[in-house]
XYZ file of C-alpha atoms in Angstrom:
741
model
C 156.063 -121.174 7.790
C 154.618 -119.886 11.451
C 153.380 -116.758 11.349
C 155.641 -114.159 12.978
C 153.592 -113.052 15.533
C 153.859 -116.191 17.850
C 157.151 -116.211 18.308
C 159.632 -114.216 19.976
C 163.028 -112.906 17.537
C 166.268 -113.419 18.529
C 166.794 -109.656 17.890
C 164.449 -109.058 20.728
C 165.976 -105.884 23.186
C 165.938 -106.933 26.921
C 167.647 -104.624 29.014
C 168.231 -104.515 32.784
C 166.453 -102.747 34.975
C 168.716 -100.540 36.790
C 168.390 -99.771 40.531
C 171.218 -99.754 42.009
C 172.243 -96.056 43.080
C 168.109 -96.319 44.502
C 168.618 -99.438 46.454
C 172.035 -98.743 47.763
C 170.288 -94.796 49.416
C 168.388 -97.561 51.610
C 169.297 -97.844 55.089
C 169.225 -101.291 56.171
C 166.149 -101.463 57.812
C 164.632 -100.815 54.125
C 166.812 -102.982 52.583
C 165.122 -105.906 54.895
C 161.530 -104.415 54.113
C 162.230 -103.916 51.285
C 164.020 -107.826 50.630
C 161.040 -109.193 51.968
C 158.570 -107.331 50.799
C 160.360 -108.705 46.816
C 159.763 -112.330 48.913
C 156.361 -111.659 48.819
C 155.623 -110.489 45.150
C 158.166 -112.976 43.860
C 156.355 -115.676 45.188
C 153.141 -114.755 43.911
C 153.855 -113.946 41.000
C 153.554 -117.577 40.722
C 150.142 -117.317 40.669
C 149.870 -116.053 37.100
C 150.612 -119.397 35.338
C 147.782 -120.374 37.178
C 146.182 -117.787 35.907
C 147.169 -117.624 32.065
C 147.080 -121.110 30.715
C 146.594 -124.872 31.018
C 150.225 -126.127 30.362
C 152.531 -122.100 31.422
C 152.934 -123.926 35.231
C 154.843 -127.179 33.392
C 156.373 -125.095 30.948
C 158.200 -123.078 33.203
C 158.922 -126.275 35.660
C 159.838 -127.713 32.746
C 162.541 -124.962 31.772
C 163.622 -124.158 35.542
C 164.552 -127.573 35.999
C 166.860 -127.490 32.829
C 168.400 -124.472 34.088
C 169.089 -126.021 37.850
C 170.754 -128.015 36.618
C 173.058 -125.835 33.994
C 173.796 -122.336 33.606
C 172.350 -121.048 29.657
C 176.869 -121.268 28.689
C 177.229 -124.508 30.131
C 174.048 -125.785 27.932
C 175.100 -124.356 25.047
C 178.007 -126.855 24.590
C 175.509 -129.726 25.091
C 173.272 -128.391 22.911
C 175.765 -128.203 20.190
C 176.391 -131.699 20.801
C 172.758 -132.483 20.536
C 172.890 -130.933 16.904
C 171.087 -127.506 17.405
C 172.858 -124.835 16.045
C 173.883 -121.675 17.599
C 170.801 -120.001 15.496
C 168.820 -122.260 16.871
C 170.058 -122.511 20.672
C 169.627 -118.560 20.428
C 165.934 -118.989 20.051
C 165.515 -121.531 22.769
C 166.703 -119.363 25.579
C 164.580 -116.594 24.200
C 161.396 -118.388 24.238
C 162.879 -119.682 28.005
C 163.496 -115.743 28.581
C 159.908 -114.639 27.196
C 157.798 -117.678 29.188
C 159.789 -116.001 32.443
C 158.706 -112.513 30.946
C 155.365 -112.846 30.480
C 154.674 -115.665 33.346
C 153.176 -117.619 30.840
C 153.473 -118.605 26.739
C 151.049 -115.911 25.578
C 152.055 -112.416 25.622
C 151.270 -110.421 28.951
C 151.432 -107.228 26.343
C 148.410 -108.332 23.202
C 147.796 -111.907 25.046
C 149.196 -113.816 21.792
C 150.227 -117.129 22.378
C 154.358 -117.052 21.603
C 156.050 -120.648 20.411
C 159.242 -121.530 20.581
C 161.177 -120.458 17.126
C 162.898 -124.091 16.306
C 161.642 -127.224 15.439
C 159.835 -129.508 17.658
C 162.489 -132.463 17.433
C 165.754 -129.624 17.989
C 163.815 -128.944 21.330
C 163.236 -132.399 22.451
C 166.933 -133.303 21.550
C 168.045 -130.572 23.374
C 165.815 -131.774 26.982
C 166.289 -134.826 25.908
C 170.454 -134.472 26.339
C 170.135 -132.062 29.281
C 171.708 -132.578 32.420
C 168.225 -132.266 34.277
C 167.380 -135.519 32.138
C 170.025 -137.724 32.285
C 169.634 -137.622 35.733
C 165.935 -138.179 35.878
C 164.261 -139.543 33.016
C 161.119 -140.680 34.573
C 160.573 -137.218 35.989
C 161.699 -134.916 32.624
C 159.754 -137.395 29.967
C 156.593 -136.614 32.391
C 156.785 -133.232 31.789
C 158.245 -133.005 28.307
C 155.034 -135.854 27.500
C 152.660 -132.975 29.135
C 154.015 -130.082 27.735
C 155.867 -130.498 24.405
C 152.038 -130.504 22.531
C 150.801 -127.666 23.555
C 154.174 -125.580 23.520
C 153.791 -125.930 19.766
C 149.928 -126.010 18.919
C 148.318 -123.128 17.307
C 145.273 -124.338 17.021
C 142.964 -121.232 16.277
C 141.489 -120.653 19.452
C 145.151 -121.374 21.332
C 146.582 -118.435 19.575
C 144.900 -115.930 21.867
C 143.533 -115.922 25.242
C 140.068 -115.875 25.171
C 136.706 -117.308 26.442
C 134.503 -119.973 25.174
C 135.767 -120.817 21.489
C 136.909 -116.816 21.024
C 140.587 -118.401 22.940
C 141.841 -120.179 25.855
C 141.531 -118.639 29.610
C 141.724 -120.363 33.279
C 140.008 -117.736 35.355
C 137.165 -119.669 33.927
C 136.331 -123.900 33.044
C 136.831 -124.756 29.285
C 133.821 -125.699 29.129
C 132.053 -121.916 29.974
C 131.341 -118.948 28.210
C 130.235 -115.900 27.941
C 126.334 -116.104 29.768
C 127.921 -117.995 32.412
C 129.987 -115.138 32.897
C 127.208 -112.959 33.429
C 125.775 -115.230 35.264
C 128.238 -115.100 37.954
C 128.410 -111.124 37.768
C 124.830 -110.851 39.041
C 125.812 -113.702 41.668
C 128.139 -112.432 42.993
C 126.730 -108.942 43.080
C 124.201 -110.487 45.465
C 126.404 -111.727 47.296
C 128.530 -108.653 47.460
C 131.262 -110.346 46.612
C 134.564 -108.658 44.198
C 135.314 -110.607 41.017
C 139.067 -109.905 41.689
C 140.413 -112.474 43.473
C 138.527 -115.977 41.957
C 138.443 -117.837 39.160
C 134.689 -119.890 38.392
C 134.538 -124.092 36.932
C 131.699 -124.919 35.697
C 130.400 -128.815 36.080
C 127.429 -131.095 36.011
C 125.869 -131.895 39.840
C 123.244 -134.523 38.772
C 122.416 -133.846 34.965
C 122.180 -129.720 36.152
C 125.330 -126.839 36.155
C 126.616 -125.899 39.428
C 129.775 -122.822 39.071
C 132.217 -123.926 42.031
C 133.160 -119.663 42.678
C 137.117 -119.967 44.328
C 138.576 -117.719 45.780
C 142.273 -117.229 46.295
C 143.199 -117.745 50.055
C 146.136 -119.719 52.150
C 143.470 -121.190 54.322
C 141.355 -123.965 52.842
C 138.105 -124.603 55.256
C 135.310 -123.115 54.029
C 133.615 -121.894 57.643
C 134.579 -119.068 59.759
C 137.812 -119.027 61.785
C 140.052 -116.983 64.309
C 140.000 -113.567 63.524
C 137.793 -113.708 60.918
C 134.128 -112.207 61.760
C 132.037 -114.463 59.103
C 132.707 -116.424 56.233
C 131.358 -116.189 52.636
C 131.637 -119.990 51.695
C 128.572 -121.479 51.425
C 125.797 -123.620 49.284
C 123.443 -120.948 47.405
C 120.790 -121.188 44.571
C 120.705 -118.351 42.623
C 118.073 -117.619 38.804
C 117.864 -121.922 39.667
C 121.257 -122.586 39.828
C 123.364 -124.300 41.537
C 126.903 -121.875 43.347
C 129.384 -123.048 45.308
C 131.780 -120.344 46.988
C 135.209 -122.402 48.474
C 138.226 -121.316 49.541
C 141.956 -122.600 49.084
C 143.187 -121.308 45.109
C 146.411 -121.134 44.998
C 146.232 -122.098 49.102
C 150.644 -123.159 48.867
C 151.385 -119.693 47.574
C 149.435 -117.550 49.229
C 150.726 -119.127 51.958
C 154.402 -118.211 51.346
C 152.886 -114.436 49.854
C 151.785 -114.540 54.130
C 154.979 -115.787 55.285
C 156.622 -112.906 53.625
C 154.443 -110.388 53.674
C 154.489 -110.827 58.126
C 158.322 -111.791 58.538
C 158.187 -107.301 56.390
C 156.156 -106.044 58.731
C 158.720 -106.389 61.647
C 160.828 -103.466 59.217
C 158.052 -101.203 58.620
C 158.871 -97.867 58.704
C 155.365 -96.592 60.201
C 151.555 -98.141 62.064
C 150.170 -97.312 58.202
C 152.734 -99.751 56.842
C 152.467 -102.644 59.317
C 148.321 -101.814 59.510
C 148.297 -102.209 55.816
C 150.384 -105.414 55.259
C 148.275 -107.150 58.098
C 145.492 -106.492 55.935
C 147.250 -107.326 52.877
C 147.884 -111.177 54.958
C 144.207 -111.353 56.193
C 143.010 -110.674 52.965
C 145.204 -113.527 51.114
C 144.527 -115.564 54.274
C 140.948 -115.695 54.341
C 140.328 -114.993 50.038
C 138.988 -111.336 52.007
C 139.172 -108.528 49.136
C 137.526 -106.661 52.089
C 140.596 -106.832 54.216
C 142.469 -105.987 50.750
C 140.534 -102.815 50.893
C 141.256 -102.219 53.722
C 144.885 -102.571 53.064
C 144.668 -99.852 50.646
C 143.033 -97.689 52.974
C 145.744 -97.626 55.547
C 148.553 -98.210 51.854
C 147.029 -94.436 50.487
C 147.462 -92.744 54.215
C 151.243 -93.877 53.936
C 152.281 -90.587 52.126
C 155.708 -90.268 50.657
C 156.928 -93.447 51.327
C 160.938 -94.038 50.759
C 160.338 -97.558 49.689
C 156.771 -97.810 47.787
C 154.794 -101.296 47.322
C 151.801 -103.007 46.347
C 150.723 -107.062 46.307
C 147.476 -108.848 44.996
C 144.663 -108.976 42.613
C 144.778 -105.686 41.095
C 144.176 -105.182 36.993
C 141.723 -107.490 35.128
C 143.034 -106.699 31.361
C 143.527 -110.483 31.047
C 139.831 -111.684 32.175
C 137.713 -111.943 28.683
C 135.454 -110.960 31.108
C 136.826 -108.200 32.402
C 136.711 -108.336 35.955
C 138.786 -110.674 37.744
C 141.712 -109.338 38.839
C 145.680 -110.852 38.068
C 148.561 -111.235 40.460
C 150.973 -108.313 40.972
C 153.442 -107.279 43.422
C 155.767 -104.060 43.383
C 158.465 -102.814 45.714
C 160.493 -99.613 44.230
C 162.237 -97.347 46.099
C 161.035 -92.871 45.210
C 163.237 -90.686 42.886
C 163.009 -87.751 44.870
C 164.320 -85.482 41.906
C 161.577 -86.854 39.171
C 158.920 -86.272 41.978
C 158.467 -82.763 42.738
C 157.568 -82.550 39.626
C 154.692 -84.951 39.830
C 154.408 -83.026 43.552
C 153.918 -79.613 41.930
C 151.166 -81.355 39.138
C 149.490 -83.156 41.843
C 149.287 -79.069 43.209
C 147.834 -77.794 40.441
C 145.791 -80.940 39.973
C 142.388 -78.266 41.012
C 143.158 -75.104 38.418
C 143.549 -78.083 35.784
C 140.390 -79.969 36.722
C 138.168 -77.175 35.964
C 139.687 -77.729 32.071
C 138.365 -80.814 31.450
C 135.220 -80.714 29.284
C 132.739 -82.204 31.566
C 130.526 -80.235 33.288
C 131.775 -79.537 37.297
C 128.762 -82.405 38.310
C 130.666 -85.159 36.436
C 133.497 -84.064 38.973
C 134.743 -85.778 42.292
C 132.989 -83.344 45.197
C 136.594 -83.020 46.464
C 140.029 -83.699 44.767
C 141.376 -86.363 47.252
C 145.476 -84.937 46.934
C 147.060 -88.348 45.868
C 150.698 -88.885 46.516
C 152.011 -88.971 43.111
C 155.989 -90.205 42.791
C 158.626 -91.127 40.510
C 159.916 -94.712 41.531
C 163.095 -97.041 40.651
C 161.557 -100.669 40.598
C 163.390 -103.039 42.981
C 160.749 -105.584 42.146
C 157.598 -106.134 40.084
C 156.223 -109.609 40.045
C 153.461 -110.241 37.319
C 153.415 -111.017 33.774
C 154.535 -107.924 32.727
C 155.744 -104.461 33.419
C 153.360 -100.912 32.961
C 155.620 -97.142 32.558
C 152.501 -95.754 35.074
C 150.187 -97.270 38.141
C 147.151 -95.141 39.023
C 145.562 -97.962 42.324
C 143.323 -99.104 43.756
C 141.383 -99.358 41.404
C 138.391 -100.168 44.279
C 135.755 -97.794 43.213
C 133.852 -96.959 46.362
C 137.489 -96.218 47.593
C 139.002 -93.919 44.621
C 135.657 -91.570 44.835
C 135.892 -91.238 48.486
C 138.901 -91.463 49.913
C 141.911 -91.382 47.553
C 144.523 -93.032 45.180
C 147.840 -92.953 44.649
C 149.923 -92.500 41.493
C 153.433 -94.081 40.291
C 155.890 -92.724 37.549
C 157.868 -96.128 36.987
C 161.035 -94.101 36.185
C 163.616 -96.600 35.575
C 161.377 -98.901 33.432
C 160.143 -95.472 31.084
C 164.242 -94.884 30.966
C 164.307 -98.167 28.697
C 161.308 -99.091 27.333
C 160.314 -96.486 24.990
C 164.160 -96.295 23.485
C 164.281 -96.814 19.967
C 166.535 -96.612 17.314
C 165.860 -94.526 13.603
C 165.870 -97.726 11.361
C 163.454 -99.589 13.353
C 160.956 -96.596 13.479
C 157.888 -97.283 11.240
C 155.401 -95.448 9.363
C 156.663 -91.542 10.123
C 158.390 -89.017 7.780
C 161.874 -88.433 7.356
C 161.820 -85.144 8.569
C 159.935 -86.673 11.900
C 162.530 -89.119 12.990
C 165.301 -87.042 14.449
C 162.927 -85.109 16.771
C 160.607 -88.293 17.609
C 163.537 -89.748 19.190
C 165.132 -86.664 21.043
C 160.939 -86.471 22.421
C 159.774 -89.480 23.371
C 160.735 -90.128 26.475
C 160.625 -86.131 27.578
C 156.892 -86.179 26.296
C 155.475 -90.011 27.308
C 156.585 -88.297 31.109
C 154.071 -85.485 30.509
C 151.512 -88.002 29.090
C 151.923 -90.778 31.829
C 151.516 -88.432 34.831
C 148.549 -86.240 33.030
C 147.078 -90.062 31.927
C 147.533 -91.595 35.774
C 146.678 -88.809 38.248
C 144.197 -86.571 35.623
C 142.744 -89.068 33.769
C 142.447 -91.687 36.030
C 141.494 -90.001 38.999
C 138.730 -87.803 37.218
C 135.750 -88.043 36.887
C 133.103 -89.155 39.042
C 130.118 -92.160 39.338
C 126.895 -91.804 40.023
C 125.778 -93.755 42.988
C 122.342 -94.254 44.373
C 123.848 -96.747 47.800
C 121.589 -99.937 49.348
C 119.559 -97.427 51.589
C 118.896 -95.395 48.352
C 121.032 -92.358 48.556
C 122.130 -90.517 46.121
C 125.765 -89.134 46.043
C 124.651 -86.517 43.501
C 121.294 -84.531 42.941
C 119.367 -86.608 40.473
C 116.396 -83.677 40.756
C 119.162 -81.366 38.827
C 122.550 -83.016 37.234
C 121.829 -82.565 33.607
C 123.033 -84.421 30.459
C 125.166 -82.192 28.758
C 124.526 -84.942 25.781
C 120.908 -85.044 25.773
C 119.904 -81.928 27.969
C 117.829 -83.695 29.845
C 118.142 -84.696 33.471
C 120.055 -88.019 34.452
C 118.204 -91.048 34.197
C 120.760 -93.364 35.291
C 123.573 -94.451 37.384
C 124.951 -97.275 39.827
C 123.056 -99.250 41.886
C 124.415 -100.962 45.498
C 127.341 -102.777 44.779
C 127.739 -102.086 40.713
C 130.813 -101.604 40.348
C 132.132 -99.508 36.503
C 133.988 -103.254 36.063
C 130.649 -105.179 37.072
C 128.527 -102.689 34.664
C 131.222 -102.318 31.659
C 133.008 -106.075 31.835
C 134.775 -106.354 28.366
C 135.227 -103.404 27.019
C 135.548 -101.063 30.920
C 139.187 -101.553 30.779
C 140.123 -100.225 27.449
C 137.538 -98.131 27.218
C 138.719 -96.880 30.937
C 142.497 -96.484 29.370
C 141.005 -94.495 26.064
C 139.529 -92.036 28.347
C 142.653 -91.479 30.155
C 145.036 -91.384 27.277
C 142.590 -88.365 25.586
C 142.890 -86.389 29.457
C 146.435 -86.884 28.672
C 146.951 -85.550 24.742
C 143.970 -82.679 26.132
C 146.133 -81.285 29.050
C 149.107 -81.906 27.580
C 148.394 -78.538 25.169
C 148.121 -76.699 28.466
C 151.751 -74.159 29.572
C 151.421 -74.371 33.063
C 151.506 -78.619 32.315
C 154.373 -78.072 30.242
C 156.617 -75.849 32.766
C 156.252 -78.050 35.377
C 157.681 -80.626 33.831
C 160.588 -78.384 32.678
C 159.206 -77.226 28.560
C 159.160 -73.640 27.564
C 158.230 -72.106 24.452
C 159.654 -73.699 21.062
C 160.830 -77.161 23.650
C 156.832 -77.022 24.775
C 155.811 -77.216 21.279
C 158.152 -79.978 20.297
C 156.745 -82.126 23.395
C 153.162 -81.136 22.535
C 153.421 -82.560 18.723
C 155.565 -85.437 20.101
C 153.096 -86.532 22.046
C 149.948 -85.915 19.419
C 152.299 -88.084 16.834
C 153.700 -90.804 18.983
C 149.621 -91.294 19.926
C 148.268 -91.617 16.173
C 150.987 -93.684 15.226
C 150.492 -95.675 18.586
C 146.793 -95.799 16.936
C 148.365 -97.806 13.619
C 151.270 -99.528 15.871
C 147.785 -100.878 17.587
C 146.387 -103.321 14.601
C 148.910 -105.797 15.466
C 146.787 -106.131 18.549
C 143.355 -106.632 16.696
C 142.335 -110.679 15.518
C 139.638 -110.087 12.649
C 139.081 -113.720 13.071
C 137.144 -113.251 15.845
C 136.913 -109.618 15.634
C 137.972 -108.522 19.393
C 140.772 -106.862 20.405
C 143.524 -108.384 22.690
C 145.086 -105.853 24.813
C 143.088 -102.703 25.805
C 146.057 -99.568 25.646
C 146.342 -100.810 21.992
C 142.691 -101.077 21.205
C 142.156 -97.200 23.179
C 145.129 -95.715 20.770
C 143.171 -97.124 17.710
C 139.799 -95.579 18.941
C 141.229 -92.357 19.240
C 143.366 -92.062 15.818
C 140.029 -92.623 14.464
C 138.448 -89.676 16.196
C 141.454 -87.885 14.972
C 140.922 -89.024 11.421
C 137.393 -88.622 11.605
C 138.213 -84.850 12.749
C 139.189 -84.008 8.887
C 140.440 -80.554 7.873
C 144.258 -82.817 6.922
C 144.709 -82.890 10.662
C 146.080 -86.283 10.135
C 147.045 -88.055 7.041
C 147.293 -91.819 7.073
C 148.619 -93.734 3.298
C 149.282 -96.135 2.136
C 152.476 -96.419 0.548
C 155.355 -98.574 -1.267
C 158.899 -99.104 1.333
C 162.371 -98.710 0.178
C 162.391 -102.139 0.428
C 159.644 -102.745 -2.324
C 156.903 -103.939 0.336
C 152.850 -102.201 1.321
C 154.532 -99.587 4.041
C 152.391 -96.647 5.427
C 152.816 -92.989 5.991
C 151.098 -91.049 9.387
C 151.313 -87.331 9.139
C 150.017 -84.463 11.335
C 149.764 -81.414 11.007
C 151.208 -79.221 14.205
C 148.791 -76.230 13.211
C 145.986 -77.568 14.046
C 146.358 -79.774 17.367
C 145.495 -77.129 19.715
C 142.145 -76.427 17.621
C 141.466 -79.299 15.684
C 142.459 -82.119 17.464
C 141.229 -80.232 21.223
C 138.167 -80.010 19.475
C 137.725 -83.481 18.239
C 138.859 -84.790 22.382
C 136.886 -82.462 23.700
C 133.988 -83.706 22.015
C 134.925 -87.275 22.400
C 136.100 -86.656 25.979
C 132.995 -85.123 27.271
C 130.663 -88.069 25.828
C 133.053 -91.104 27.408
C 132.744 -89.134 30.725
C 129.213 -88.814 30.361
C 128.673 -92.387 29.988
C 130.234 -93.301 32.254
C 129.677 -91.195 35.043
C 125.859 -92.538 34.579
C 126.236 -96.624 33.949
C 124.829 -95.979 30.341
C 126.267 -99.327 29.272
C 124.522 -99.212 26.165
C 125.173 -95.737 24.937
C 129.011 -96.000 26.348
C 129.448 -99.820 24.062
C 127.793 -98.164 20.816
C 130.306 -95.209 20.934
C 133.527 -97.496 22.021
C 132.573 -100.504 19.685
C 131.659 -97.906 16.720
C 135.173 -96.702 17.299
C 136.997 -99.437 17.783
C 135.920 -101.469 14.324
C 138.506 -102.567 12.349
C 136.891 -103.116 8.356
C 138.205 -102.555 5.147
C 136.033 -99.765 3.359
C 135.490 -96.392 3.956
C 138.316 -94.176 3.577
C 141.439 -96.093 4.968
C 141.407 -100.007 4.214
C 142.382 -100.990 7.957
C 141.828 -104.703 8.316
C 145.013 -104.142 4.944
C 146.942 -101.914 6.855
C 146.842 -104.341 9.947
C 149.240 -107.123 7.655
C 151.432 -103.820 6.732
C 151.610 -103.170 10.643
C 152.653 -106.650 11.397
C 155.010 -107.022 8.462
C 156.912 -104.467 10.052
C 156.020 -104.993 13.527
C 159.018 -104.861 16.206
C 159.002 -106.941 19.633
C 158.027 -105.504 22.818
C 160.993 -105.395 25.319
C 161.887 -107.697 27.753
C 162.949 -106.740 31.514
C 165.370 -107.947 33.575
C 165.279 -107.581 36.776
C 167.939 -108.050 40.206
C 167.474 -110.167 43.192
C 168.041 -109.204 46.795
C 169.778 -111.843 49.560
C 170.654 -111.655 52.778
C 173.991 -112.281 53.818
C 175.652 -112.261 57.154
C 174.561 -113.394 60.095
C 171.219 -113.939 60.829
C 169.626 -112.188 64.195
C 166.921 -113.630 66.549
C 163.059 -112.362 64.556
C 162.488 -110.155 68.216
C 166.275 -108.078 67.421
C 166.034 -107.621 63.891
C 164.164 -104.032 64.147
C 166.770 -103.152 66.887
C 169.984 -104.093 65.662
C 169.283 -103.307 61.815
C 172.945 -103.214 61.466
C 174.852 -105.965 63.092
C 175.200 -109.468 61.249
C 172.387 -109.163 57.928
C 173.265 -107.707 55.255
C 171.000 -107.745 52.036
C 172.525 -107.487 48.781
C 171.561 -106.079 45.409
C 172.292 -109.344 43.248
C 172.014 -107.915 39.664
C 172.467 -109.813 35.847
C 173.412 -108.710 32.321
C 170.991 -107.774 29.784
C 170.648 -110.681 27.790
C 168.106 -113.960 27.239
C 170.970 -115.734 29.476
C 170.663 -113.103 32.274
C 166.564 -113.674 32.251
C 167.300 -117.296 32.807
C 170.268 -116.746 35.221
C 167.437 -114.103 37.975
C 164.596 -116.372 38.189
C 166.704 -120.178 38.326
C 168.489 -117.852 41.470
C 165.189 -116.086 42.341
C 163.757 -120.106 44.136
C 166.650 -121.360 44.784
C 166.326 -122.221 48.371
C 162.912 -124.333 47.884
C 163.008 -124.963 44.334
C 162.761 -128.819 44.288
C 159.391 -128.059 46.666
C 158.113 -124.721 45.120
C 158.057 -126.830 41.426
C 156.648 -130.009 43.149
C 153.287 -127.443 44.236
C 153.148 -125.730 40.656
C 152.848 -129.150 39.005
C 150.673 -130.413 41.957
C 148.372 -127.477 41.653
C 148.390 -127.725 37.852
C 147.474 -131.689 37.946
C 144.277 -130.475 40.072
C 142.894 -128.422 37.711
C 143.263 -130.212 34.693
C 140.519 -131.615 34.399
C 138.371 -128.206 33.860
C 140.544 -126.870 30.611
C 139.373 -130.312 28.338
């Protein structure tokens, strides 16, 4: 029997992201802008296949070829004739939908591999009976042959993403280990190069190791080209090792992204949007993070747009070293009513920030009021869809120029809805209250987490000229009572210094800010919660956090003693902190369930949240910020890894509790997204922005909330150039195949 965590259940929740009304209200120009940005995002999102596992791109192409020839309904008849049961056929559809939703065969939330929940011989019979195979047996045979073993393989290393012998990654060649990643980071720092849009390939050259740093770009020439001041490429010797910086990673896909960004420019609403898209295009053309940063500056200046978007190599959660960004792109429409609440929260930020538990010197000199909007997602391309975002991730821009926050309203509306019978580990008396207030409390938590969590705190920096951004002769570390003695130097960043723990540590800090500030009556009032209702929202927000800490154990791998998901590790750490606070604040006990199997109960004393709970988070949050501000990696790592430890001794046997969590886990939902397509007469390019109502029209194409609907959305998404695109993916995958052995 295969452990259930390695397949997706047939009854997995699948929800459509509803953006019909938001899209309907857009002007023709805004619809064209949203359409072309969506195309750029979807083509760029295919990069994630190549960033996930050696087999992901081949599996994607295999599925596309099967479903382009036959819809899921048509293929079902073939499956029956081939002796595949309806249950096994549904398992195949769920697997295919999972590959599309995660952009690969590893879960985007948890980084665990998933395999089809039907026997290999049944899947092979179905593939061979498909019309795609019948019409093109040689190519399909090769495709099945190259991917079938890896589709089902669950060797220890292949069970999860990781570096070296700890897991699978395609950010690094298979022969790289942690020491190589650290060496490469030092090299990149020395060249003032960001790791965000890179991958690292190690090979032998004359018996010596040679490292190839590959930048994602449409241009493949390594010399400076037209429109570029200078090139970062070339050969370098660093610490007696050879490094080669090259361009052209994912080149054909980057070309597509650039093409559609250029198309979108004609429909931009203002100069900031035009300049933003121009810089993004330059970034993806030449592989320049500096250009992307420049584009992000224009993006920050583009206040309150009707159509909001962001695109690039953004989040570093899935790089085992924590420095390289996964490609993502989103396009969304502002929900004005909900955005008003967030605007009021922004207006209150300068009053709320001093409430946080660190000294004033540890806070940014001025709070740069960001945009904070609630958005209905039209397109979110990448490996998964979050509930809220705080970007850009560039420390220097965030510290001195600002950022934006977005809450994804139509994701929140469906992502966390649950049925009472599926609500685990709570007392019966809490369940109805939990279901009633989970959504509203999470909305408050997301708002605080993104705006005042990720948006708060200062990094102490000494730049290349020796200038400090703080008074190093007077600022005192509140944890030691002594003057601050460490800081970031030159091109060092939060990600490069704290590397493997940076993402989870920062998520933990932001979650703690949310817990801490949701106790503030002014905050609750902004979100429309007063009196008893406000107290219930606080209670469910805290209860939800401690329950999430327990659920987080699903994402811990005992064999490698490692965490596979940044947010869930953060929530487990918070559970540990609140359990440690004692005084009966949080209760966690192992019990026997009504089915006679192991179960657990978590309780929270609501009368102690504002005293015992608040004090515990106050102390912990201050420590987190001080270690972060002062670049104290050693202190921060000791604190965070201490609370992250999952053991079987002490008051709670967390390893045994993990087994209980796995026994009773509910699979994470998948989302079906709409497509946009242009209908009507195509106008000449130069006429488009002048004649928005004539001829062209952008349609929204929606799909049902099912595995079949999710599959159809993907086969129709790339139908214009499907064969060419599939050939490109196979070629890109084949070119690098030698590096994964």
